[in-house]
PDB file of C-alpha atoms and ligand atoms in Angstrom:
ATOM      1  CA  MET A   4       0.000   0.000   0.000  1.00  0.00           C
ATOM      2  CA  ASN A   5       1.448   3.379  -0.870  1.00  0.00           C
ATOM      3  CA  GLU A   6       0.685   6.507   1.058  1.00  0.00           C
ATOM      4  CA  ALA A   7      -1.395   7.991  -1.761  1.00  0.00           C
ATOM      5  CA  THR A   8      -4.010   5.240  -1.373  1.00  0.00           C
ATOM      6  CA  GLY A   9      -3.797   4.992   2.400  1.00  0.00           C
ATOM      7  CA  GLY A  10      -6.927   7.005   3.107  1.00  0.00           C
ATOM      8  CA  LYS A  11      -9.032   5.098   0.610  1.00  0.00           C
ATOM      9  CA  VAL A  12      -7.901   1.728   1.947  1.00  0.00           C
ATOM     10  CA  THR A  13      -8.652   2.852   5.477  1.00  0.00           C
ATOM     11  CA  HIS A  14     -12.168   3.918   4.453  1.00  0.00           C
ATOM     12  CA  GLU A  15     -12.809   0.635   2.645  1.00  0.00           C
ATOM     13  CA  THR A  16     -11.640  -1.291   5.679  1.00  0.00           C
ATOM     14  CA  GLU A  17     -14.114   0.643   7.817  1.00  0.00           C
ATOM     15  CA  VAL A  18     -16.913  -0.136   5.352  1.00  0.00           C
ATOM     16  CA  VAL A  19     -16.089  -3.841   5.396  1.00  0.00           C
ATOM     17  CA  ALA A  20     -16.123  -3.749   9.202  1.00  0.00           C
ATOM     18  CA  LEU A  21     -19.607  -2.174   9.088  1.00  0.00           C
ATOM     19  CA  LYS A  22     -20.742  -4.852   6.622  1.00  0.00           C
ATOM     20  CA  ARG A  23     -19.487  -7.584   8.962  1.00  0.00           C
ATOM     21  CA  ARG A  24     -21.423  -6.078  11.863  1.00  0.00           C
ATOM     22  CA  LEU A  25     -24.567  -5.757   9.723  1.00  0.00           C
ATOM     23  CA  ALA A  26     -24.267  -9.350   8.473  1.00  0.00           C
ATOM     24  CA  LYS A  27     -23.852 -10.525  12.066  1.00  0.00           C
ATOM     25  CA  VAL A  28     -27.070  -8.888  13.299  1.00  0.00           C
ATOM     26  CA  HIS A  29     -28.973 -10.426  10.376  1.00  0.00           C
ATOM     27  CA  ARG A  30     -27.778 -13.863  11.551  1.00  0.00           C
ATOM     28  CA  ILE A  31     -28.615 -13.031  15.188  1.00  0.00           C
ATOM     29  CA  ILE A  32     -32.129 -11.855  14.327  1.00  0.00           C
ATOM     30  CA  THR A  33     -32.622 -15.038  12.311  1.00  0.00           C
ATOM     31  CA  ALA A  34     -31.457 -17.176  15.243  1.00  0.00           C
ATOM     32  CA  GLY A  35     -33.760 -15.215  17.554  1.00  0.00           C
ATOM     33  CA  GLY A  36     -36.805 -16.068  15.439  1.00  0.00           C
ATOM     34  CA  LEU A  37     -37.734 -12.536  14.448  1.00  0.00           C
ATOM     35  CA  TRP A  38     -37.905 -13.207  10.695  1.00  0.00           C
ATOM     36  CA  PRO A  39     -41.067 -15.354  10.728  1.00  0.00           C
ATOM     37  CA  LEU A  40     -41.815 -14.650   7.085  1.00  0.00           C
ATOM     38  CA  THR A  41     -38.136 -15.296   6.265  1.00  0.00           C
ATOM     39  CA  LYS A  42     -37.608 -11.685   5.251  1.00  0.00           C
ATOM     40  CA  GLY A  43     -36.429  -8.473   6.843  1.00  0.00           C
ATOM     41  CA  HIS A  44     -33.403  -6.216   6.701  1.00  0.00           C
ATOM     42  CA  VAL A  45     -31.073  -4.010   8.703  1.00  0.00           C
ATOM     43  CA  SER A  46     -29.114  -0.992   7.460  1.00  0.00           C
ATOM     44  CA  CYS A  47     -26.628   1.579   8.722  1.00  0.00           C
ATOM     45  CA  ARG A  48     -25.153   4.867   7.631  1.00  0.00           C
ATOM     46  CA  ILE A  49     -21.562   5.019   6.455  1.00  0.00           C
ATOM     47  CA  PRO A  50     -20.395   7.731   8.894  1.00  0.00           C
ATOM     48  CA  GLY A  51     -19.414  11.008   7.287  1.00  0.00           C
ATOM     49  CA  THR A  52     -21.152  10.222   3.990  1.00  0.00           C
ATOM     50  CA  ASP A  53     -24.662  10.266   2.521  1.00  0.00           C
ATOM     51  CA  LYS A  54     -24.403   6.532   1.843  1.00  0.00           C
ATOM     52  CA  VAL A  55     -26.205   3.646   3.485  1.00  0.00           C
ATOM     53  CA  LEU A  56     -25.292  -0.046   3.767  1.00  0.00           C
ATOM     54  CA  ILE A  57     -28.282  -2.371   3.464  1.00  0.00           C
ATOM     55  CA  LEU A  58     -29.177  -5.980   2.712  1.00  0.00           C
ATOM     56  CA  ALA A  59     -29.212  -7.026  -0.935  1.00  0.00           C
ATOM     57  CA  HIS A  60     -32.182  -8.753  -2.556  1.00  0.00           C
ATOM     58  CA  ILE A  61     -30.552 -12.033  -1.532  1.00  0.00           C
ATOM     59  CA  HIS A  62     -33.620 -14.240  -1.890  1.00  0.00           C
ATOM     60  CA  SER A  63     -33.516 -13.771  -5.648  1.00  0.00           C
ATOM     61  CA  THR A  64     -30.109 -15.463  -5.676  1.00  0.00           C
ATOM     62  CA  GLY A  65     -31.052 -18.380  -3.434  1.00  0.00           C
ATOM     63  CA  ARG A  66     -29.288 -16.880  -0.414  1.00  0.00           C
ATOM     64  CA  ASN A  67     -30.943 -16.787   3.022  1.00  0.00           C
ATOM     65  CA  LEU A  68     -30.740 -14.655   6.149  1.00  0.00           C
ATOM     66  CA  ALA A  69     -29.344 -17.453   8.307  1.00  0.00           C
ATOM     67  CA  ASN A  70     -26.080 -17.213   6.368  1.00  0.00           C
ATOM     68  CA  THR A  71     -25.902 -13.472   5.754  1.00  0.00           C
ATOM     69  CA  ASP A  72     -22.298 -12.526   4.898  1.00  0.00           C
ATOM     70  CA  VAL A  73     -20.479  -9.333   3.945  1.00  0.00           C
ATOM     71  CA  ASP A  74     -21.154  -9.891   0.239  1.00  0.00           C
ATOM     72  CA  ASP A  75     -24.905  -9.816   0.964  1.00  0.00           C
ATOM     73  CA  ILE A  76     -24.637  -6.179   2.070  1.00  0.00           C
ATOM     74  CA  VAL A  77     -24.718  -3.455  -0.614  1.00  0.00           C
ATOM     75  CA  THR A  78     -24.380   0.322  -0.754  1.00  0.00           C
ATOM     76  CA  VAL A  79     -27.134   2.785  -1.680  1.00  0.00           C
ATOM     77  CA  ASP A  80     -27.319   6.559  -1.563  1.00  0.00           C
ATOM     78  CA  VAL A  81     -29.709   8.288   0.788  1.00  0.00           C
ATOM     79  CA  GLU A  82     -32.254   8.528  -2.058  1.00  0.00           C
ATOM     80  CA  GLY A  83     -32.234   4.731  -2.344  1.00  0.00           C
ATOM     81  CA  GLY A  84     -30.147   4.632  -5.533  1.00  0.00           C
ATOM     82  CA  PHE A  85     -27.999   1.508  -5.976  1.00  0.00           C
ATOM     83  CA  ILE A  86     -24.277   2.348  -5.764  1.00  0.00           C
ATOM     84  CA  GLU A  87     -22.314  -0.836  -5.188  1.00  0.00           C
ATOM     85  CA  GLY A  88     -22.769  -4.546  -4.566  1.00  0.00           C
ATOM     86  CA  MET A  89     -23.251  -7.949  -6.164  1.00  0.00           C
ATOM     87  CA  VAL A  90     -27.057  -7.865  -6.158  1.00  0.00           C
ATOM     88  CA  GLU A  91     -29.528  -4.980  -6.144  1.00  0.00           C
ATOM     89  CA  PRO A  92     -30.775  -3.748  -2.719  1.00  0.00           C
ATOM     90  CA  VAL A  93     -34.068  -4.825  -1.148  1.00  0.00           C
ATOM     91  CA  ASP A  94     -37.165  -3.110  -2.546  1.00  0.00           C
ATOM     92  CA  GLU A  95     -38.143  -1.767   0.863  1.00  0.00           C
ATOM     93  CA  ARG A  96     -34.936   0.276   1.257  1.00  0.00           C
ATOM     94  CA  TYR A  97     -37.050   3.463   1.388  1.00  0.00           C
ATOM     95  CA  ALA A  98     -38.267   2.484   4.880  1.00  0.00           C
ATOM     96  CA  HIS A  99     -34.631   3.074   5.852  1.00  0.00           C
ATOM     97  CA  THR A 100     -33.425   5.907   3.627  1.00  0.00           C
ATOM     98  CA  GLU A 101     -36.320   8.286   4.250  1.00  0.00           C
ATOM     99  CA  ILE A 102     -35.696   8.002   8.009  1.00  0.00           C
ATOM    100  CA  TYR A 103     -31.963   8.757   7.584  1.00  0.00           C
ATOM    101  CA  LYS A 104     -32.876  11.884   5.615  1.00  0.00           C
ATOM    102  CA  VAL A 105     -34.823  13.450   8.488  1.00  0.00           C
ATOM    103  CA  ARG A 106     -33.193  11.880  11.570  1.00  0.00           C
ATOM    104  CA  PRO A 107     -29.480  12.731  11.818  1.00  0.00           C
ATOM    105  CA  ASP A 108     -29.386  10.939  15.178  1.00  0.00           C
ATOM    106  CA  VAL A 109     -30.342   7.615  13.604  1.00  0.00           C
ATOM    107  CA  GLN A 110     -27.365   5.499  12.526  1.00  0.00           C
ATOM    108  CA  ALA A 111     -29.117   2.151  12.025  1.00  0.00           C
ATOM    109  CA  VAL A 112     -32.601   0.965  10.986  1.00  0.00           C
ATOM    110  CA  ALA A 113     -34.199  -2.492  11.063  1.00  0.00           C
ATOM    111  CA  HIS A 114     -37.372  -3.828   9.447  1.00  0.00           C
ATOM    112  CA  ALA A 115     -38.965  -7.170  10.332  1.00  0.00           C
ATOM    113  CA  HIS A 116     -42.344  -8.882  10.442  1.00  0.00           C
ATOM    114  CA  CYS A 117     -42.298  -9.798  14.136  1.00  0.00           C
ATOM    115  CA  PRO A 118     -45.614 -11.618  14.813  1.00  0.00           C
ATOM    116  CA  MET A 119     -46.661 -10.242  18.201  1.00  0.00           C
ATOM    117  CA  ALA A 120     -45.776  -6.596  17.520  1.00  0.00           C
ATOM    118  CA  THR A 121     -47.446  -6.830  14.108  1.00  0.00           C
ATOM    119  CA  ALA A 122     -50.593  -8.290  15.698  1.00  0.00           C
ATOM    120  CA  PHE A 123     -50.946  -5.101  17.763  1.00  0.00           C
ATOM    121  CA  GLY A 124     -51.030  -3.133  14.521  1.00  0.00           C
ATOM    122  CA  ILE A 125     -53.702  -5.411  13.077  1.00  0.00           C
ATOM    123  CA  ALA A 126     -55.782  -4.974  16.235  1.00  0.00           C
ATOM    124  CA  GLY A 127     -55.215  -1.206  16.251  1.00  0.00           C
ATOM    125  CA  VAL A 128     -53.735  -1.270  19.764  1.00  0.00           C
ATOM    126  CA  ASN A 129     -50.582   0.717  20.548  1.00  0.00           C
ATOM    127  CA  ILE A 130     -47.785  -1.207  22.261  1.00  0.00           C
ATOM    128  CA  LEU A 131     -47.202   0.461  25.647  1.00  0.00           C
ATOM    129  CA  PRO A 132     -43.991   0.748  27.678  1.00  0.00           C
ATOM    130  CA  VAL A 133     -44.440  -2.258  29.966  1.00  0.00           C
ATOM    131  CA  GLY A 134     -41.513  -3.852  31.799  1.00  0.00           C
ATOM    132  CA  ASN A 135     -38.099  -2.243  32.005  1.00  0.00           C
ATOM    133  CA  ARG A 136     -37.235  -3.248  28.447  1.00  0.00           C
ATOM    134  CA  GLY A 137     -40.297  -1.367  27.253  1.00  0.00           C
ATOM    135  CA  ALA A 138     -39.050   1.980  28.560  1.00  0.00           C
ATOM    136  CA  ILE A 139     -37.528   3.038  25.249  1.00  0.00           C
ATOM    137  CA  PHE A 140     -40.957   2.781  23.591  1.00  0.00           C
ATOM    138  CA  ALA A 141     -42.631   5.380  25.837  1.00  0.00           C
ATOM    139  CA  PRO A 142     -45.193   6.815  25.623  1.00  0.00           C
ATOM    140  CA  ARG A 143     -46.454   4.291  23.032  1.00  0.00           C
ATOM    141  CA  VAL A 144     -45.521   2.760  19.682  1.00  0.00           C
ATOM    142  CA  PRO A 145     -47.390   4.473  16.830  1.00  0.00           C
ATOM    143  CA  ILE A 146     -49.195   2.447  14.159  1.00  0.00           C
ATOM    144  CA  LEU A 147     -49.012   3.329  10.464  1.00  0.00           C
ATOM    145  CA  ASP A 148     -52.402   2.467   8.973  1.00  0.00           C
ATOM    146  CA  PHE A 149     -50.961   1.370   5.637  1.00  0.00           C
ATOM    147  CA  ASP A 150     -50.418  -2.267   4.733  1.00  0.00           C
ATOM    148  CA  LYS A 151     -48.460  -2.237   1.494  1.00  0.00           C
ATOM    149  CA  GLN A 152     -44.727  -2.646   0.804  1.00  0.00           C
ATOM    150  CA  ILE A 153     -42.534   0.376   1.561  1.00  0.00           C
ATOM    151  CA  ASP A 154     -41.008   0.334  -1.904  1.00  0.00           C
ATOM    152  CA  THR A 155     -41.204   4.009  -2.950  1.00  0.00           C
ATOM    153  CA  PRO A 156     -39.791   7.215  -1.444  1.00  0.00           C
ATOM    154  CA  GLU A 157     -43.320   8.508  -0.787  1.00  0.00           C
ATOM    155  CA  ARG A 158     -44.169   5.380   1.215  1.00  0.00           C
ATOM    156  CA  GLY A 159     -40.876   5.685   3.066  1.00  0.00           C
ATOM    157  CA  ARG A 160     -41.763   9.252   4.022  1.00  0.00           C
ATOM    158  CA  ARG A 161     -44.993   7.995   5.563  1.00  0.00           C
ATOM    159  CA  VAL A 162     -42.980   5.644   7.776  1.00  0.00           C
ATOM    160  CA  ALA A 163     -40.551   8.432   8.736  1.00  0.00           C
ATOM    161  CA  GLU A 164     -43.404  10.798   9.578  1.00  0.00           C
ATOM    162  CA  LYS A 165     -45.177   8.225  11.722  1.00  0.00           C
ATOM    163  CA  ILE A 166     -42.076   7.206  13.683  1.00  0.00           C
ATOM    164  CA  GLY A 167     -41.403  10.916  14.358  1.00  0.00           C
ATOM    165  CA  ASP A 168     -38.671  11.269  16.963  1.00  0.00           C
ATOM    166  CA  GLY A 169     -39.357   7.809  18.415  1.00  0.00           C
ATOM    167  CA  CYS A 170     -37.515   4.545  17.879  1.00  0.00           C
ATOM    168  CA  ALA A 171     -40.280   2.238  16.654  1.00  0.00           C
ATOM    169  CA  VAL A 172     -43.380   2.076  14.484  1.00  0.00           C
ATOM    170  CA  VAL A 173     -45.761  -0.782  13.705  1.00  0.00           C
ATOM    171  CA  LEU A 174     -46.847  -1.110  10.083  1.00  0.00           C
ATOM    172  CA  LYS A 175     -50.412  -2.425  10.133  1.00  0.00           C
ATOM    173  CA  ASN A 176     -50.752  -5.902   8.569  1.00  0.00           C
ATOM    174  CA  HIS A 177     -47.060  -5.873   7.739  1.00  0.00           C
ATOM    175  CA  GLY A 178     -44.350  -5.561  10.399  1.00  0.00           C
ATOM    176  CA  VAL A 179     -42.227  -3.074  12.293  1.00  0.00           C
ATOM    177  CA  VAL A 180     -39.453  -0.535  11.726  1.00  0.00           C
ATOM    178  CA  VAL A 181     -37.048   0.355  14.541  1.00  0.00           C
ATOM    179  CA  THR A 182     -34.168   2.816  14.756  1.00  0.00           C
ATOM    180  CA  SER A 183     -31.119   3.317  16.948  1.00  0.00           C
ATOM    181  CA  ASP A 184     -27.668   4.849  17.214  1.00  0.00           C
ATOM    182  CA  THR A 185     -25.638   1.742  16.359  1.00  0.00           C
ATOM    183  CA  ILE A 186     -26.021  -1.513  14.423  1.00  0.00           C
ATOM    184  CA  GLU A 187     -25.946  -3.564  17.624  1.00  0.00           C
ATOM    185  CA  ASN A 188     -28.436  -1.308  19.410  1.00  0.00           C
ATOM    186  CA  VAL A 189     -30.973  -1.484  16.587  1.00  0.00           C
ATOM    187  CA  CYS A 190     -30.788  -5.284  16.823  1.00  0.00           C
ATOM    188  CA  ILE A 191     -31.425  -5.060  20.581  1.00  0.00           C
ATOM    189  CA  THR A 192     -34.287  -2.598  19.973  1.00  0.00           C
ATOM    190  CA  LEU A 193     -35.968  -5.055  17.599  1.00  0.00           C
ATOM    191  CA  PHE A 194     -35.830  -7.829  20.222  1.00  0.00           C
ATOM    192  CA  ALA A 195     -37.005  -5.405  22.923  1.00  0.00           C
ATOM    193  CA  LEU A 196     -40.030  -4.384  20.840  1.00  0.00           C
ATOM    194  CA  GLU A 197     -41.201  -7.957  20.292  1.00  0.00           C
ATOM    195  CA  GLU A 198     -40.606  -8.847  23.973  1.00  0.00           C
ATOM    196  CA  THR A 199     -42.508  -5.741  25.075  1.00  0.00           C
ATOM    197  CA  ALA A 200     -45.412  -6.644  22.792  1.00  0.00           C
ATOM    198  CA  LYS A 201     -45.509 -10.158  24.287  1.00  0.00           C
ATOM    199  CA  LEU A 202     -45.446  -8.783  27.828  1.00  0.00           C
ATOM    200  CA  HIS A 203     -48.214  -6.280  27.032  1.00  0.00           C
ATOM    201  CA  TRP A 204     -50.344  -9.077  25.569  1.00  0.00           C
ATOM    202  CA  ASN A 205     -49.702 -11.383  28.518  1.00  0.00           C
ATOM    203  CA  ALA A 206     -50.694  -8.672  31.000  1.00  0.00           C
ATOM    204  CA  ALA A 207     -53.841  -7.941  29.016  1.00  0.00           C
ATOM    205  CA  GLN A 208     -54.941 -11.578  29.467  1.00  0.00           C
ATOM    206  CA  ILE A 209     -54.752 -11.145  33.232  1.00  0.00           C
ATOM    207  CA  GLY A 210     -56.172  -7.675  33.766  1.00  0.00           C
ATOM    208  CA  LYS A 211     -55.707  -3.964  33.133  1.00  0.00           C
ATOM    209  CA  VAL A 212     -52.444  -3.004  31.453  1.00  0.00           C
ATOM    210  CA  ASP A 213     -50.673  -0.454  33.653  1.00  0.00           C
ATOM    211  CA  PRO A 214     -47.573   0.829  31.802  1.00  0.00           C
ATOM    212  CA  LEU A 215     -44.458   2.462  33.238  1.00  0.00           C
ATOM    213  CA  THR A 216     -44.919   6.022  34.477  1.00  0.00           C
ATOM    214  CA  ASN A 217     -42.812   8.855  33.080  1.00  0.00           C
ATOM    215  CA  SER A 218     -40.577   8.790  36.161  1.00  0.00           C
ATOM    216  CA  GLU A 219     -40.157   5.018  35.890  1.00  0.00           C
ATOM    217  CA  VAL A 220     -39.214   5.403  32.230  1.00  0.00           C
ATOM    218  CA  ALA A 221     -36.683   8.087  33.192  1.00  0.00           C
ATOM    219  CA  SER A 222     -35.163   5.846  35.866  1.00  0.00           C
ATOM    220  CA  VAL A 223     -34.412   3.207  33.227  1.00  0.00           C
ATOM    221  CA  LEU A 224     -33.068   5.573  30.591  1.00  0.00           C
ATOM    222  CA  THR A 225     -31.320   8.433  32.411  1.00  0.00           C
ATOM    223  CA  GLY A 226     -27.546   8.905  32.171  1.00  0.00           C
ATOM    224  CA  HIS A 227     -25.428   5.757  32.231  1.00  0.00           C
ATOM    225  CA  ARG A 228     -28.530   3.612  32.506  1.00  0.00           C
ATOM    226  CA  TYR A 229     -29.359   4.329  28.854  1.00  0.00           C
ATOM    227  CA  GLU A 230     -25.964   2.920  27.855  1.00  0.00           C
ATOM    228  CA  GLU A 231     -26.454  -0.058  30.147  1.00  0.00           C
ATOM    229  CA  TYR A 232     -29.894  -0.739  28.677  1.00  0.00           C
ATOM    230  CA  PHE A 233     -28.009  -1.870  25.575  1.00  0.00           C
ATOM    231  CA  SER A 234     -24.515  -2.801  26.773  1.00  0.00           C
ATOM    232  CA  HIS A 235     -25.709  -5.196  29.472  1.00  0.00           C
ATOM    233  CA  VAL A 236     -27.618  -7.384  27.020  1.00  0.00           C
ATOM    234  CA  TRP A 237     -25.509  -7.289  23.863  1.00  0.00           C
ATOM    235  CA  GLY A 238     -23.432 -10.297  24.918  1.00  0.00           C
ATOM    236  CA  HIS A 239     -26.597 -12.371  25.199  1.00  0.00           C
ATOM    237  CA  TYR A 240     -27.674 -11.546  21.655  1.00  0.00           C
ATOM    238  CA  ALA A 241     -24.155 -11.764  20.230  1.00  0.00           C
ATOM    239  CA  ALA A 242     -23.995 -15.342  21.504  1.00  0.00           C
ATOM    240  CA  LEU A 243     -26.973 -16.226  19.286  1.00  0.00           C
ATOM    241  CA  ASP A 244     -24.749 -15.827  16.210  1.00  0.00           C
ATOM    242  CA  PRO A 245     -24.175 -19.394  14.967  1.00  0.00           C
ATOM    243  CA  TRP A 246     -20.942 -18.430  13.195  1.00  0.00           C
ATOM    244  CA  SER A 247     -17.677 -18.842  15.062  1.00  0.00           C
ATOM    245  CA  ASP A 248     -15.111 -16.020  15.172  1.00  0.00           C
ATOM    246  CA  SER A 249     -13.055 -17.716  12.446  1.00  0.00           C
ATOM    247  CA  GLN A 250     -16.011 -17.534  10.055  1.00  0.00           C
ATOM    248  CA  ARG A 251     -16.643 -13.805  10.507  1.00  0.00           C
TER     249      ARG A 251
HETATM  250 ZN1   ZN B 673     -41.669  -5.873   4.923  1.00  0.00          ZN
END
């Protein structure tokens, strides 16, 4: 490597590292059972650029999410235009890109068809912040009353508008979209949303659902506790990855 190409090589290495992390969370989410319809996708920004890394349309090539690898991740611009990769990006990339355009704080987005959270959308009931893991969804998870694919910029804007400044939205008769500040945290947020939906449903079978109060939410998410909300559980989810270190 000569010095003239040093910066470029460094940037490419960083992009490959991001692709590895993205591929890993696809495998973890698969192992965790959150792709019940065998489809879904996670994306991230490439820091300092207007580019986004996202899953390719791997099903068209016979690939599957259980074996997501770096070559299954492709690059698009923030308008959803295909820049680089072996296969074109997923059609629903606009559910990601339109959020990045209006939420500079969001660094990663995930879309899945989690059954319990999606059922709340079908029933028209907002998921409430129940249990400590539900704190990040306060005061409630909005529902987008639109049940088609998010495969155009206009449809993506509807998702971005509905999620607002929150971290989750349920797409009625379809699935969910969640956001976070890192690839790992958006994976954790997706699991937390489905677990919160299950807990809400379980409580509703027993009696009145009494969600966390504002002060209880604050006690879970204030200061270092926000970091711990994610950092204390990442090891659990990371261990779901069926690939050994030598395969990554
Ligand atoms: Zn979908």
